[in-house]
Coordinates of C-alpha atoms in Angstrom, one line a residue:
X1 CA 0.0 0.0 0.0
X2 CA 1.1 3.4 -0.6
X3 CA 1.1 5.8 2.3
X4 CA 0.4 9.5 1.6
X5 CA 0.8 12.3 4.1
X6 CA -0.2 15.9 3.6
X7 CA 1.9 18.6 5.2
X8 CA -0.2 21.7 6.3
X9 CA 0.5 24.7 8.4
X10 CA 0.5 28.5 8.5
X11 CA 2.9 30.4 6.0
X12 CA 6.6 30.5 7.1
X13 CA 6.4 27.8 9.8
X14 CA 9.0 25.6 8.0
X15 CA 6.7 23.3 5.9
X16 CA 8.8 23.7 2.8
X17 CA 12.1 23.4 4.7
X18 CA 10.8 20.1 6.2
X19 CA 9.7 18.9 2.7
X20 CA 13.1 19.7 1.3
X21 CA 14.7 17.8 4.1
X22 CA 12.3 14.8 3.6
X23 CA 12.7 14.6 -0.1
X24 CA 16.0 16.3 -0.9
X25 CA 13.9 17.9 -3.6
X26 CA 14.3 21.6 -3.7
X27 CA 11.0 23.4 -3.4
X28 CA 10.5 27.0 -3.2
X29 CA 10.6 28.2 0.6
X30 CA 10.5 32.0 0.2
X31 CA 9.8 34.5 2.9
X32 CA 6.2 35.2 2.0
X33 CA 2.8 33.4 2.1
X34 CA 1.5 31.4 -0.9
X35 CA 4.9 30.8 -2.5
X36 CA 4.0 27.2 -3.1
X37 CA 1.5 27.6 -5.8
X38 CA 0.9 23.9 -6.7
X39 CA 1.2 21.0 -4.3
X40 CA 4.7 19.5 -4.3
X41 CA 4.8 15.8 -4.1
X42 CA 7.9 13.9 -2.9
X43 CA 8.4 10.1 -2.7
X44 CA 10.5 9.3 0.4
X45 CA 12.2 5.9 1.2
X46 CA 11.3 4.5 4.6
X47 CA 14.4 3.8 6.5
X48 CA 14.6 0.2 7.6
X49 CA 17.9 -1.4 8.8
X50 CA 16.3 -4.8 8.7
X51 CA 15.9 -4.6 4.9
X52 CA 19.6 -4.0 4.4
X53 CA 20.6 -6.8 6.7
X54 CA 18.3 -9.3 4.9
X55 CA 19.8 -8.1 1.6
X56 CA 23.3 -8.6 2.9
X57 CA 22.4 -12.3 3.3
X58 CA 20.3 -12.9 0.1
X59 CA 22.6 -10.7 -2.0
X60 CA 19.8 -9.9 -4.5
X61 CA 20.1 -8.0 -7.7
X62 CA 17.7 -5.4 -6.5
X63 CA 16.8 -4.0 -3.0
X64 CA 13.3 -2.2 -3.0
X65 CA 12.3 -0.3 0.2
X66 CA 8.8 0.8 1.0
X67 CA 7.9 4.4 0.4
X68 CA 5.8 7.4 1.8
X69 CA 4.4 10.1 -0.4
X70 CA 4.6 13.6 1.2
X71 CA 2.3 16.4 -0.2
X72 CA 3.7 20.0 0.7
X73 CA 0.6 22.2 0.7
X74 CA 0.9 26.0 0.4
X75 CA 0.5 27.8 3.7
X76 CA -3.0 28.2 5.0
X77 CA -4.3 31.4 6.7
X78 CA -7.5 32.3 8.6
X79 CA -10.4 32.2 6.2
X80 CA -8.8 29.3 4.1
X81 CA -12.1 27.4 4.2
X82 CA -13.7 30.3 2.4
X83 CA -10.9 30.7 -0.2
X84 CA -8.7 33.1 1.6
X85 CA -5.0 32.7 0.3
X86 CA -6.5 30.2 -2.3
X87 CA -7.1 28.0 0.7
X88 CA -9.8 25.8 -0.6
X89 CA -7.7 24.9 -3.7
X90 CA -5.0 23.6 -1.4
X91 CA -7.2 21.9 1.0
X92 CA -8.6 19.8 -1.8
X93 CA -5.2 18.3 -2.4
X94 CA -5.0 16.6 0.9
X95 CA -8.5 15.0 1.0
X96 CA -7.0 11.9 -0.6
X97 CA -4.2 11.7 1.8
X98 CA -4.0 8.9 4.5
X99 CA -2.9 11.2 7.3
X100 CA -2.0 15.0 8.0
X101 CA 1.2 16.4 9.4
X102 CA 0.5 19.8 10.9
X103 CA 3.6 22.0 11.3
X104 CA 3.5 24.3 14.1
X105 CA 6.2 27.1 14.4
X106 CA 8.3 27.3 17.8
X107 CA 11.5 28.5 16.3
X108 CA 12.3 32.3 16.5
X109 CA 13.9 34.3 13.6
X110 CA 13.8 37.9 12.9
X111 CA 14.6 37.1 9.3
X112 CA 11.5 34.9 8.7
X113 CA 8.2 36.9 9.2
X114 CA 5.3 35.2 11.0
X115 CA 2.1 35.8 9.2
X116 CA 0.4 36.9 12.6
X117 CA 3.5 39.0 13.6
X118 CA 4.3 36.8 16.7
X119 CA 5.2 33.3 17.7
X120 CA 2.3 31.6 19.5
X121 CA 2.3 27.8 18.7
X122 CA -1.1 27.2 20.5
X123 CA -2.8 30.0 18.5
X124 CA -1.2 28.6 15.2
X125 CA -2.6 25.1 15.9
X126 CA -6.1 26.6 16.6
X127 CA -6.2 28.5 13.5
X128 CA -5.3 25.5 11.3
X129 CA -7.6 23.1 13.2
X130 CA -10.5 25.6 13.0
X131 CA -10.0 26.0 9.2
X132 CA -10.0 22.2 8.7
X133 CA -13.1 21.8 10.7
X134 CA -14.9 24.7 8.9
X135 CA -13.9 23.1 5.5
X136 CA -15.4 19.8 6.8
X137 CA -18.5 21.5 8.0
X138 CA -19.1 23.1 4.5
X139 CA -18.8 19.5 3.0
X140 CA -21.2 18.0 5.5
X141 CA -23.9 20.7 5.2
X142 CA -23.8 20.4 1.4
X143 CA -24.3 16.6 1.6
X144 CA -26.8 16.9 4.4
X145 CA -29.0 18.9 2.4
X146 CA -29.1 16.3 -0.4
X147 CA -29.7 13.4 2.0
X148 CA -32.5 15.2 4.0
X149 CA -34.4 15.7 0.7
X150 CA -33.9 12.1 -0.2
X151 CA -34.9 10.9 3.2
X152 CA -38.4 12.5 3.0
X153 CA -39.4 9.7 0.6
X154 CA -38.6 7.1 3.2
X155 CA -35.4 5.9 1.8
X156 CA -33.7 4.0 4.7
X157 CA -30.1 4.5 3.6
X158 CA -30.7 8.3 3.1
X159 CA -32.2 8.4 6.7
X160 CA -29.1 6.6 8.2
X161 CA -26.7 9.0 6.2
X162 CA -28.8 12.1 7.3
X163 CA -28.7 11.1 11.0
X164 CA -24.9 10.5 11.1
X165 CA -24.3 13.8 9.2
X166 CA -26.4 15.7 11.7
X167 CA -24.3 14.2 14.4
X168 CA -21.0 15.3 12.6
X169 CA -22.4 18.7 11.9
X170 CA -23.4 19.3 15.6
X171 CA -20.0 18.1 16.8
X172 CA -18.1 20.3 14.2
X173 CA -20.1 23.3 15.2
X174 CA -19.0 22.7 18.8
X175 CA -15.4 22.5 17.8
X176 CA -15.0 18.7 17.8
X177 CA -13.1 17.2 15.0
X178 CA -14.6 14.2 13.3
X179 CA -11.9 11.8 14.5
X180 CA -13.0 12.6 18.2
X181 CA -16.7 11.8 17.5
X182 CA -17.8 8.4 18.7
X183 CA -19.1 6.6 15.7
X184 CA -20.4 3.1 15.2
X185 CA -18.7 1.0 12.5
X186 CA -21.6 1.5 10.0
X187 CA -21.5 5.2 10.7
X188 CA -17.8 5.4 9.9
X189 CA -18.5 3.4 6.7
X190 CA -21.1 5.9 5.8
X191 CA -18.9 9.0 6.1
X192 CA -15.7 7.5 4.6
X193 CA -16.5 8.6 1.1
X194 CA -16.7 12.2 2.2
X195 CA -12.8 12.2 2.8
X196 CA -13.4 14.6 5.7
X197 CA -10.1 16.4 6.8
X198 CA -10.6 16.1 10.5
X199 CA -11.4 12.5 10.2
X200 CA -7.8 11.7 9.2
X201 CA -5.2 10.9 11.7
X202 CA -3.0 13.8 12.6
X203 CA 0.6 14.3 13.8
X204 CA 1.7 17.6 15.1
X205 CA 5.2 18.7 14.1
X206 CA 6.6 21.2 16.5
X207 CA 9.4 23.0 14.5
X208 CA 11.9 24.1 17.2
X209 CA 15.3 25.7 17.3
X210 CA 18.3 25.2 19.6
X211 CA 16.9 27.7 22.1
X212 CA 13.8 25.6 23.1
X213 CA 12.5 22.1 23.4
X214 CA 9.0 23.0 22.4
X215 CA 5.8 22.1 24.2
X216 CA 2.1 22.6 23.8
X217 CA 0.1 21.4 26.9
X218 CA -2.3 18.5 26.2
X219 CA -1.2 17.7 22.7
X220 CA -0.8 14.1 21.6
X221 CA 1.0 12.7 18.6
X222 CA 3.8 15.3 18.6
X223 CA 7.1 15.0 16.9
X224 CA 9.6 17.7 17.9
X225 CA 12.3 18.5 15.4
X226 CA 14.5 21.3 14.0
X227 CA 13.5 21.5 10.3
X228 CA 16.5 23.5 9.3
X229 CA 18.8 21.2 11.1
X230 CA 17.2 18.2 9.4
X231 CA 17.7 19.7 6.0
X232 CA 21.3 20.0 6.8
X233 CA 21.5 16.4 7.8
X234 CA 19.6 15.4 4.7
X235 CA 22.1 17.2 2.5
X236 CA 25.0 14.9 3.8
X237 CA 26.0 11.4 2.6
X238 CA 24.7 8.4 4.6
X239 CA 27.7 7.8 6.6
X240 CA 28.2 11.5 7.4
X241 CA 24.5 11.7 8.4
X242 CA 25.0 8.9 10.9
X243 CA 28.2 10.8 12.4
X244 CA 26.4 14.0 12.6
X245 CA 23.3 12.5 14.2
X246 CA 25.6 10.8 16.9
X247 CA 27.3 14.2 17.5
X248 CA 23.9 15.8 18.1
X249 CA 23.4 13.1 20.7
X250 CA 20.4 11.6 18.9
X251 CA 19.6 7.9 18.2
X252 CA 17.9 8.7 14.9
X253 CA 17.1 11.8 12.8
X254 CA 13.9 13.8 13.3
X255 CA 12.7 12.7 9.9
X256 CA 13.2 9.0 10.7
X257 CA 11.1 9.7 14.0
X258 CA 8.5 11.3 11.9
X259 CA 8.1 8.5 9.4
X260 CA 8.0 6.0 12.3
X261 CA 5.3 8.1 14.0
X262 CA 3.2 8.1 10.7
X263 CA 3.4 4.3 10.7
X264 CA 2.3 4.0 14.3
X265 CA -0.5 6.4 13.8
X266 CA -2.0 4.5 11.0
X267 CA -1.3 1.2 12.5
X268 CA 1.1 -0.1 9.8
X269 CA 3.8 -2.8 9.8
X270 CA 6.4 -4.1 7.3
X271 CA 7.0 -7.6 6.0
X272 CA 9.6 -8.7 3.6
X273 CA 10.1 -10.9 0.6
X274 CA 13.5 -12.0 -0.6
X275 CA 15.4 -13.9 -3.1
X276 CA 18.3 -13.7 -5.7
X277 CA 16.4 -11.3 -7.9
X278 CA 14.9 -9.1 -5.2
X279 CA 14.7 -8.2 -1.6
X280 CA 11.7 -5.9 -0.9
X281 CA 9.8 -4.3 1.9
X282 CA 6.0 -4.2 1.9
X283 CA 3.6 -2.2 4.0
X284 CA 0.3 -3.6 5.5
X285 CA -2.2 -2.7 8.1
X286 CA -1.6 -4.4 11.6
X287 CA -3.7 -7.3 11.9
X288 CA -3.7 -8.4 8.2
X289 CA -4.0 -12.0 7.4
X290 CA -1.5 -13.9 5.1
X291 CA -3.8 -13.7 2.0
X292 CA -4.3 -10.0 2.5
X293 CA -0.5 -9.4 2.8
X294 CA 0.1 -11.5 -0.3
X295 CA -2.7 -9.4 -2.0
X296 CA -0.4 -6.3 -1.7
X297 CA 2.1 -8.1 -4.0
X298 CA -0.4 -9.3 -6.5
X299 CA -4.2 -9.8 -6.4
X300 CA -3.7 -13.5 -7.7
X301 CA -1.8 -14.3 -4.6
X302 CA -4.8 -13.3 -2.4
X303 CA -7.4 -15.0 -4.6
X304 CA -5.5 -18.2 -5.1
X305 CA -3.8 -18.4 -1.8
X306 CA -2.7 -21.9 -0.7
X307 CA -0.1 -21.2 2.1
X308 CA 2.7 -19.0 3.2
X309 CA 6.2 -20.0 4.4
X310 CA 7.1 -17.5 7.0
X311 CA 10.4 -16.8 9.0
X312 CA 11.2 -13.9 11.4
X313 CA 13.7 -11.6 9.9
X314 CA 16.2 -12.1 12.9
X315 CA 16.0 -15.8 12.6
X316 CA 16.8 -15.6 8.8
X317 CA 19.8 -13.3 9.6
X318 CA 21.1 -15.6 12.4
X319 CA 20.8 -18.6 10.0
X320 CA 22.6 -16.8 7.4
X321 CA 19.8 -17.5 4.8
X322 CA 17.0 -19.8 3.8
X323 CA 18.8 -23.2 3.7
X324 CA 19.9 -23.4 7.4
X325 CA 16.7 -21.6 8.5
X326 CA 14.7 -24.4 7.0
X327 CA 17.0 -27.0 8.3
X328 CA 16.6 -25.7 11.8
X329 CA 12.8 -25.6 11.4
X330 CA 12.6 -21.8 11.7
X331 CA 10.4 -21.5 8.5
X332 CA 6.9 -22.2 9.4
X333 CA 4.1 -23.1 7.1
X334 CA 1.0 -20.9 7.8
X335 CA -2.6 -20.9 6.4
X336 CA -5.0 -18.3 5.5
X337 CA -5.8 -17.4 9.2
X338 CA -2.2 -16.5 9.9
X339 CA -1.7 -12.8 11.0
X340 CA 1.3 -11.3 9.6
X341 CA 3.8 -10.0 12.1
X342 CA 6.1 -7.0 11.7
X343 CA 9.3 -8.3 10.3
X344 CA 8.2 -11.5 8.8
X345 CA 9.9 -12.7 5.7
X346 CA 7.2 -14.4 3.5
X347 CA 7.1 -16.7 0.6
X348 CA 3.5 -17.1 -0.7
X349 CA 2.2 -20.2 -2.6
X350 CA -0.8 -19.8 -4.8
X351 CA -2.7 -21.5 -7.6
X352 CA -3.1 -18.7 -10.0

């Protein structure tokens, strides 16, 4: 599966600097609002040392990591939901994303103008969150009018949809994002097609500098990083990056922590396939069955699934490959009910 994340925030909070660091793809990061006229999309390799270690053993012709797509959206301002700063145009670009990263500015710089003239992380968060909720409210009200009209004829599905939209509308008007509304499984299914912005999982990126550690009271899913510093790290070679990160006293870069946080937020895990031709990482939702995981490789595997041969990645490394792992009984034969574990190396057998 392809994971896509939309990066949002006020102008001049460090979104494009973060995007540059993530993708090593130079996008304009000028000192004024709305400089990013079109959404910039970058495909970023997910760092995974397990993939490299598996490849060292298998010695394949190709090594293919899994990827995350990041969308850099132009800075939003108050009134974006009504088109201020071309806001609606940019909000539409993240409706298809799996998750949202909201960048909040904590760093201080007299050279980079804040759109509101002051550094106030809590206020910045409230402005963006409000704009996303107002955009959702407009979408819900529009759809609600249609479903209310249809429900008058006694259409049961329209009645169900109308009721859940009323619930969502009332909560949004009270400042409650969709993701915080208690919904039944069927209700979630009904609103899924609306691609509501505040229904998406969200990570807050607190863009700090050397003078502060950054904190917003009561905020969950926060990744603190220095976007400017991350851009400097990303410009180095891989070995130099590792040395620099150690010098900073960090275990891993802020970008690696961000990607890991995105995976955790969406409940994703990685499994592997390996052989002489290719060693590859695959992303699936935690709790996926063996046929569902096989389906990520090809639909024929899911439809014609017979069984899967599975070995834990560390066991594979310790055995120095498939032959000894099989001899030691480390490779297990699993059926369609097997739930894939993070780090599994799989070989799927199917009849299609």
